[in-house]
Every structure is written in C-alpha cells, then in structure tokens.
Amino acid sequence: MLQLFCENEFCIYQKQGNCILESVQLDIQGNCVDCIYIDIDEDTLSNLKKKLLKELAP
C-alpha cells in the first residue's frame, strides 16, 4: 500500500502526518477533494489557545 503523507492537521482523514484513505483524488489545484475539516467552535479554540499560552509563558 502506498503511504500518502498529509500535513493538514484539520482534516479528519489525517493521522500522524499520513492520510488514512485508501486512495485520494486531487482537484486541478492539487487539493484533496475528500478533505473534511474538523469544526472547532470559537470558545473551544479560544480556551485551547489560553491553555497553551499559560504553558508557554515564563
């Protein structure tokens, strides 16, 4: 099986830097036509950013 690399962390088919689909179709611009983005609401994203900033703060 061919290993397909993917850097799109927001696609549900991406796992540990790889695509988990058996095959991939690309559009004319080279984008995956099967990509489905994870929907993160603003409150969750804001809370995650705040948490990470606290961890990174000196």
JSON list of C-alpha atoms in Angstrom, two decimals, residues 6-25:
[
{"chain": "A", "resi": 6, "resn": "CYS", "atom": "CA", "xyz": [-0.57, 14.78, 4.74]},
{"chain": "A", "resi": 7, "resn": "GLU", "atom": "CA", "xyz": [0.22, 17.86, 6.80]},
{"chain": "A", "resi": 8, "resn": "ASN", "atom": "CA", "xyz": [-3.38, 19.06, 7.16]},
{"chain": "A", "resi": 9, "resn": "GLU", "atom": "CA", "xyz": [-3.99, 18.65, 10.92]},
{"chain": "A", "resi": 10, "resn": "PHE", "atom": "CA", "xyz": [-7.57, 19.85, 10.49]},
{"chain": "A", "resi": 11, "resn": "CYS", "atom": "CA", "xyz": [-8.63, 17.09, 8.08]},
{"chain": "A", "resi": 12, "resn": "ILE", "atom": "CA", "xyz": [-10.40, 14.13, 9.71]},
{"chain": "A", "resi": 13, "resn": "TYR", "atom": "CA", "xyz": [-8.50, 11.72, 7.44]},
{"chain": "A", "resi": 14, "resn": "GLN", "atom": "CA", "xyz": [-5.06, 12.85, 8.63]},
{"chain": "A", "resi": 15, "resn": "LYS", "atom": "CA", "xyz": [-3.41, 10.73, 11.33]},
{"chain": "A", "resi": 16, "resn": "GLN", "atom": "CA", "xyz": [0.18, 11.20, 12.50]},
{"chain": "A", "resi": 17, "resn": "GLY", "atom": "CA", "xyz": [1.18, 13.00, 9.31]},
{"chain": "A", "resi": 18, "resn": "ASN", "atom": "CA", "xyz": [-0.39, 10.47, 6.97]},
{"chain": "A", "resi": 19, "resn": "CYS", "atom": "CA", "xyz": [-3.64, 10.15, 5.07]},
{"chain": "A", "resi": 20, "resn": "ILE", "atom": "CA", "xyz": [-5.72, 7.15, 6.17]},
{"chain": "A", "resi": 21, "resn": "LEU", "atom": "CA", "xyz": [-7.73, 6.95, 2.94]},
{"chain": "A", "resi": 22, "resn": "GLU", "atom": "CA", "xyz": [-7.09, 4.07, 0.54]},
{"chain": "A", "resi": 23, "resn": "SER", "atom": "CA", "xyz": [-6.98, 6.46, -2.42]},
{"chain": "A", "resi": 24, "resn": "VAL", "atom": "CA", "xyz": [-7.06, 10.22, -2.89]},
{"chain": "A", "resi": 25, "resn": "GLN", "atom": "CA", "xyz": [-8.46, 12.39, -5.66]}
]
